[in-house]
Amino acid sequence: MPELPEVESIKLQLQKYLVNHVIQDVEICNTKIFQGNPEDVIRAKVISVRRFAKVLSIDLSNGNSVLIHVKLTGQLIYRGPNLKKVPEMSKKVTGGIPGPHTHVIFKLDRNGFLYYNDVRRFGWIKVIKTAEVETSGFVGKLGPEPFGKLTLDYFQSILSKTKRAIKVVLMDQTKFGGVGNIYANDALWLAKIDPKKSANSLSPGEQSKLYKAIHDVLKEGIKYGGASELAFVTPDGREGNYQDHTLAYAKEGTLCPRCKKAKFTKYFLSGRGTYVCPACQR
Ligand SMILES: [Zn+2]
């Protein structure tokens, strides 16, 4: 599922492409995905695009916002005047735009379009009041996030309160927002910590190393425009490249480049693929 760097990459492009466009109409092909009254967005101008962990908020001039969670396979693709040169579309945009997997189309002024495609259809789009975005059901439950309100003190206090495996805690969105499986694996390798270790057994030194490692891997993820697993593409229709730069994620069977003593192994922890160097992650 797209994590902080992927959704940040979507946000950065949407800011560039959508701000100042007026939504002229919304075509809804799937009423399960679009929740709310389309009238609440029509004739409104996009004034900003924000991200809360893995959720996007497109804020409009009329006091409403469009919240979007792309979940596993949702894609937001922009076509219109703010895209100077239309890049070749990734093959991950199954069926094209508009196509059989296009569920919502925002028709913008100046012949612009924002398409929402979603093969698995787990994603959602909700129209709510901008004033309620930060306290709304989903966003209100999110823990503080890296590059945001997540301080080292808070990070340490959360870890010291739970015996759960450190990797599982990192991915718990109610504790910390934005970190998912790819970046949790890489941050734990970078900090040389065994993903199975109880969160409250980390030493203060390990806690701060991990805190820094999380920020480092997320920064790399953003730099490479996210990781294109499953269906992730940015609004220009292209893929990210972080999948070619992961540290531990999906490296099973390859030699650990740091200690050169062992090969990465893979096992499942709480149902998620976990990649670890048995020699240097303790
Ligand atoms: Zn190693």
Short mmCIF file of C-alpha atoms and ligand atoms in Angstrom, two decimals:
data_model
loop_
_atom_site.label_atom_id
_atom_site.label_comp_id
_atom_site.label_asym_id
_atom_site.label_seq_id
_atom_site.Cartn_x
_atom_site.Cartn_y
_atom_site.Cartn_z
CA MET A 1 0.00 0.00 0.00
CA PRO A 2 1.32 3.50 -0.73
CA GLU A 3 3.02 4.94 2.36
CA LEU A 4 4.12 8.45 3.30
CA PRO A 5 6.63 8.92 0.43
CA GLU A 6 4.20 7.66 -2.20
CA VAL A 7 1.31 9.81 -1.01
CA GLU A 8 3.69 12.77 -0.60
CA SER A 9 4.74 12.27 -4.24
CA ILE A 10 1.08 12.34 -5.29
CA LYS A 11 0.52 15.46 -3.17
CA LEU A 12 3.47 17.38 -4.61
CA GLN A 13 2.22 16.82 -8.16
CA LEU A 14 -1.41 17.58 -7.32
CA GLN A 15 -0.31 20.88 -5.75
CA LYS A 16 1.40 21.75 -9.00
CA TYR A 17 -1.42 20.63 -11.27
CA LEU A 18 -4.70 21.20 -9.42
CA VAL A 19 -4.38 24.47 -7.49
CA ASN A 20 -6.47 27.23 -9.16
CA HIS A 21 -8.44 24.80 -11.29
CA VAL A 22 -12.21 25.07 -10.84
CA ILE A 23 -14.14 21.80 -10.61
CA GLN A 24 -16.91 22.05 -13.18
CA ASP A 25 -18.46 18.64 -12.82
CA VAL A 26 -17.92 15.23 -11.25
CA GLU A 27 -18.75 12.01 -13.03
CA ILE A 28 -19.27 9.20 -10.55
CA CYS A 29 -19.30 5.66 -11.90
CA ASN A 30 -19.00 4.02 -8.48
CA THR A 31 -21.06 5.46 -5.62
CA LYS A 32 -19.31 3.22 -3.07
CA ILE A 33 -16.02 5.01 -3.71
CA PHE A 34 -17.38 8.58 -3.84
CA GLN A 35 -19.13 9.47 -0.61
CA GLY A 36 -20.84 12.83 -0.32
CA ASN A 37 -22.78 15.24 -2.47
CA PRO A 38 -21.05 16.14 -5.75
CA GLU A 39 -22.84 19.52 -5.62
CA ASP A 40 -20.56 20.40 -2.69
CA VAL A 41 -17.51 20.46 -4.97
CA ILE A 42 -18.92 21.76 -8.24
CA ARG A 43 -17.98 25.37 -9.13
CA ALA A 44 -15.39 25.43 -6.32
CA LYS A 45 -11.75 26.31 -6.91
CA VAL A 46 -8.91 24.12 -5.59
CA ILE A 47 -6.91 26.23 -3.13
CA SER A 48 -4.51 23.68 -1.62
CA VAL A 49 -3.61 20.01 -1.40
CA ARG A 50 -2.52 18.56 1.95
CA ARG A 51 -1.45 15.14 3.16
CA PHE A 52 -2.19 13.48 6.47
CA ALA A 53 -0.09 10.29 6.70
CA LYS A 54 -1.50 8.28 3.75
CA VAL A 55 -4.58 10.48 3.16
CA LEU A 56 -4.89 13.44 0.81
CA SER A 57 -7.09 16.47 1.30
CA ILE A 58 -7.94 18.63 -1.70
CA ASP A 59 -9.19 21.87 -0.14
CA LEU A 60 -11.72 23.98 -2.01
CA SER A 61 -12.64 27.66 -2.02
CA ASN A 62 -16.18 26.93 -0.73
CA GLY A 63 -15.12 25.53 2.64
CA ASN A 64 -15.29 21.89 1.57
CA SER A 65 -12.49 19.38 1.11
CA VAL A 66 -12.19 16.18 -0.87
CA LEU A 67 -10.47 13.52 1.26
CA ILE A 68 -8.90 10.69 -0.70
CA HIS A 69 -7.36 7.43 0.49
CA VAL A 70 -5.95 5.45 -2.45
CA LYS A 71 -5.47 2.30 -0.32
CA LEU A 72 -3.99 -0.60 -2.28
CA THR A 73 -4.52 0.23 -5.94
CA GLY A 74 -6.09 3.69 -6.23
CA GLN A 75 -4.54 6.05 -8.78
CA LEU A 76 -5.07 9.78 -9.29
CA ILE A 77 -4.13 10.89 -12.77
CA TYR A 78 -4.22 14.45 -14.06
CA ARG A 79 -4.48 15.52 -17.64
CA GLY A 80 -4.77 19.18 -18.55
CA PRO A 81 -3.05 22.50 -19.23
CA ASN A 82 -0.70 22.40 -16.21
CA LEU A 83 1.07 19.33 -17.53
CA LYS A 84 3.53 20.90 -19.95
CA LYS A 85 4.38 17.68 -21.76
CA VAL A 86 2.26 14.56 -21.30
CA PRO A 87 4.63 11.74 -20.32
CA GLU A 88 4.14 8.19 -21.47
CA MET A 89 1.68 6.50 -19.15
CA SER A 90 2.83 3.61 -16.96
CA LYS A 91 1.48 0.18 -17.85
CA LYS A 92 0.28 0.06 -14.25
CA VAL A 93 -2.63 2.28 -15.28
CA THR A 94 -4.67 -0.78 -16.19
CA GLY A 95 -7.29 -0.03 -18.82
CA GLY A 96 -6.10 3.57 -19.32
CA ILE A 97 -8.03 6.79 -18.60
CA PRO A 98 -10.91 6.84 -18.75
CA GLY A 99 -11.20 3.08 -18.70
CA PRO A 100 -12.98 0.17 -17.07
CA HIS A 101 -11.26 0.93 -13.73
CA THR A 102 -12.02 4.67 -13.73
CA HIS A 103 -14.58 5.24 -10.97
CA VAL A 104 -14.62 9.02 -10.58
CA ILE A 105 -13.75 11.83 -13.00
CA PHE A 106 -13.35 15.42 -11.81
CA LYS A 107 -13.94 17.66 -14.82
CA LEU A 108 -11.94 20.85 -14.41
CA ASP A 109 -11.99 24.22 -16.15
CA ARG A 110 -9.56 24.85 -19.04
CA ASN A 111 -10.10 21.29 -20.25
CA GLY A 112 -8.45 19.62 -17.26
CA PHE A 113 -9.34 16.22 -15.81
CA LEU A 114 -8.53 14.35 -12.64
CA TYR A 115 -9.24 10.62 -12.98
CA TYR A 116 -9.56 8.19 -10.10
CA ASN A 117 -8.74 4.62 -11.15
CA ASP A 118 -8.84 1.70 -8.73
CA VAL A 119 -8.64 -1.96 -9.79
CA ARG A 120 -9.28 -3.45 -6.35
CA ARG A 121 -11.70 -0.67 -5.29
CA PHE A 122 -10.60 -0.45 -1.64
CA GLY A 123 -9.93 3.29 -1.88
CA TRP A 124 -12.39 6.04 -1.05
CA ILE A 125 -13.19 9.68 -1.74
CA LYS A 126 -15.18 11.69 0.82
CA VAL A 127 -16.44 15.25 0.73
CA ILE A 128 -16.35 16.93 4.13
CA LYS A 129 -16.03 20.44 5.57
CA THR A 130 -12.42 21.70 5.50
CA ALA A 131 -12.78 22.76 9.14
CA GLU A 132 -13.45 19.14 10.05
CA VAL A 133 -10.60 17.49 8.13
CA GLU A 134 -8.14 17.29 11.00
CA THR A 135 -10.65 15.89 13.47
CA SER A 136 -12.60 13.71 11.04
CA GLY A 137 -12.91 9.98 11.69
CA PHE A 138 -9.92 8.78 9.73
CA VAL A 139 -7.50 11.69 10.04
CA GLY A 140 -8.41 12.33 13.68
CA LYS A 141 -7.24 8.85 14.66
CA LEU A 142 -3.79 9.15 13.08
CA GLY A 143 -0.73 9.30 15.27
CA PRO A 144 1.82 12.09 14.77
CA GLU A 145 3.99 11.64 11.71
CA PRO A 146 7.66 11.94 10.78
CA PHE A 147 8.53 15.44 9.45
CA GLY A 148 5.42 16.58 11.36
CA LYS A 149 4.60 16.40 15.03
CA LEU A 150 6.51 13.19 15.75
CA THR A 151 9.22 14.24 18.21
CA LEU A 152 11.91 11.90 19.52
CA ASP A 153 10.40 12.23 23.02
CA TYR A 154 6.99 11.16 21.85
CA PHE A 155 8.49 8.33 19.78
CA GLN A 156 10.35 7.02 22.84
CA SER A 157 7.32 7.30 25.09
CA ILE A 158 5.16 5.25 22.69
CA LEU A 159 7.81 2.53 22.30
CA SER A 160 8.37 2.21 26.02
CA LYS A 161 4.67 1.52 26.60
CA THR A 162 4.27 -1.62 24.51
CA LYS A 163 5.67 -5.13 24.31
CA ARG A 164 4.50 -5.58 20.73
CA ALA A 165 7.13 -6.24 18.04
CA ILE A 166 8.82 -2.99 17.06
CA LYS A 167 7.97 -3.41 13.37
CA VAL A 168 4.28 -3.88 14.13
CA VAL A 169 4.25 -0.74 16.30
CA LEU A 170 5.98 1.31 13.58
CA MET A 171 3.23 0.41 11.14
CA ASP A 172 0.36 1.11 13.55
CA GLN A 173 -1.17 4.27 12.05
CA THR A 174 -2.84 5.22 15.32
CA LYS A 175 0.62 5.43 16.94
CA PHE A 176 2.65 6.95 14.08
CA GLY A 177 1.18 8.07 10.76
CA GLY A 178 2.69 7.25 7.38
CA VAL A 179 5.11 4.33 7.84
CA GLY A 180 4.10 1.10 6.14
CA ASN A 181 5.80 -2.17 5.32
CA ILE A 182 8.52 -1.11 2.87
CA TYR A 183 9.90 1.76 4.94
CA ALA A 184 9.51 -0.09 8.27
CA ASN A 185 11.70 -2.91 6.89
CA ASP A 186 14.32 -0.51 5.59
CA ALA A 187 14.40 1.69 8.71
CA LEU A 188 14.89 -1.36 10.97
CA TRP A 189 17.75 -2.63 8.84
CA LEU A 190 19.37 0.82 8.79
CA ALA A 191 19.12 1.03 12.59
CA LYS A 192 20.36 -2.60 12.94
CA ILE A 193 17.29 -3.65 14.91
CA ASP A 194 15.54 -7.02 14.79
CA PRO A 195 11.92 -6.39 13.65
CA LYS A 196 10.62 -8.97 16.17
CA LYS A 197 12.17 -7.25 19.16
CA SER A 198 9.69 -5.94 21.77
CA ALA A 199 9.29 -2.19 21.35
CA ASN A 200 9.85 -1.58 25.06
CA SER A 201 13.15 -3.47 25.03
CA LEU A 202 14.92 -0.95 22.77
CA SER A 203 17.68 1.01 24.49
CA PRO A 204 17.55 4.83 24.30
CA GLY A 205 20.37 4.62 21.76
CA GLU A 206 18.40 2.22 19.58
CA GLN A 207 15.30 4.38 19.88
CA SER A 208 17.07 7.46 18.59
CA LYS A 209 18.88 5.52 15.86
CA LEU A 210 15.55 4.15 14.68
CA TYR A 211 13.90 7.59 14.85
CA LYS A 212 16.63 8.96 12.60
CA ALA A 213 16.52 5.90 10.29
CA ILE A 214 12.77 6.34 9.73
CA HIS A 215 13.32 9.92 8.59
CA ASP A 216 16.26 8.89 6.40
CA VAL A 217 14.41 6.14 4.52
CA LEU A 218 11.27 8.25 4.07
CA LYS A 219 13.41 11.05 2.66
CA GLU A 220 14.96 8.61 0.18
CA GLY A 221 11.48 7.38 -0.73
CA ILE A 222 10.32 10.92 -1.47
CA LYS A 223 13.51 11.63 -3.44
CA TYR A 224 12.79 8.67 -5.74
CA GLY A 225 9.09 9.58 -6.13
CA GLY A 226 7.92 6.61 -4.05
CA ALA A 227 8.01 2.89 -4.74
CA SER A 228 5.89 1.52 -7.55
CA GLU A 229 4.57 -1.73 -6.24
CA LEU A 230 1.15 -3.01 -7.30
CA ALA A 231 -0.42 0.04 -8.87
CA PHE A 232 1.36 3.11 -7.55
CA VAL A 233 1.76 5.93 -10.07
CA THR A 234 2.03 9.69 -9.67
CA PRO A 235 -0.59 12.05 -11.18
CA ASP A 236 1.49 12.50 -14.33
CA GLY A 237 0.95 8.75 -14.93
CA ARG A 238 4.54 7.69 -14.23
CA GLU A 239 6.05 5.29 -11.69
CA GLY A 240 8.33 5.98 -8.75
CA ASN A 241 11.80 4.38 -8.45
CA TYR A 242 12.33 3.61 -4.76
CA GLN A 243 11.74 -0.11 -5.42
CA ASP A 244 15.19 -0.08 -7.08
CA HIS A 245 16.81 1.46 -3.99
CA THR A 246 15.35 -0.45 -1.03
CA LEU A 247 17.78 -1.43 1.72
CA ALA A 248 16.22 -4.65 3.05
CA TYR A 249 12.76 -4.79 1.53
CA ALA A 250 12.40 -7.59 -1.07
CA LYS A 251 16.11 -8.47 -0.73
CA GLU A 252 15.67 -12.06 0.46
CA GLY A 253 18.48 -14.34 -0.71
CA THR A 254 20.92 -11.48 -1.40
CA LEU A 255 24.02 -10.78 0.66
CA CYS A 256 23.73 -8.02 3.27
CA PRO A 257 25.83 -5.18 1.81
CA ARG A 258 26.76 -3.89 5.27
CA CYS A 259 28.13 -6.88 7.20
CA LYS A 260 28.63 -9.21 4.19
CA LYS A 261 28.21 -12.11 6.62
CA ALA A 262 24.69 -13.27 5.84
CA LYS A 263 21.95 -13.23 3.25
CA PHE A 264 18.64 -11.50 3.89
CA THR A 265 15.88 -13.83 5.01
CA LYS A 266 12.14 -13.33 4.69
CA TYR A 267 9.37 -14.31 7.04
CA PHE A 268 5.91 -13.04 7.89
CA LEU A 269 5.30 -10.91 10.95
CA SER A 270 1.64 -10.05 11.59
CA GLY A 271 0.99 -11.19 8.04
CA ARG A 272 3.47 -8.79 6.42
CA GLY A 273 6.65 -9.73 4.56
CA THR A 274 9.60 -9.04 6.83
CA TYR A 275 13.16 -8.89 5.51
CA VAL A 276 16.08 -9.13 7.83
CA CYS A 277 19.83 -9.66 7.93
CA PRO A 278 20.21 -12.30 10.65
CA ALA A 279 23.81 -11.25 11.25
CA CYS A 280 23.52 -7.53 11.88
CA GLN A 281 19.94 -6.92 13.01
CA ARG A 282 19.76 -7.72 16.69
ZN ZN B 1 24.07 -7.66 7.78
#
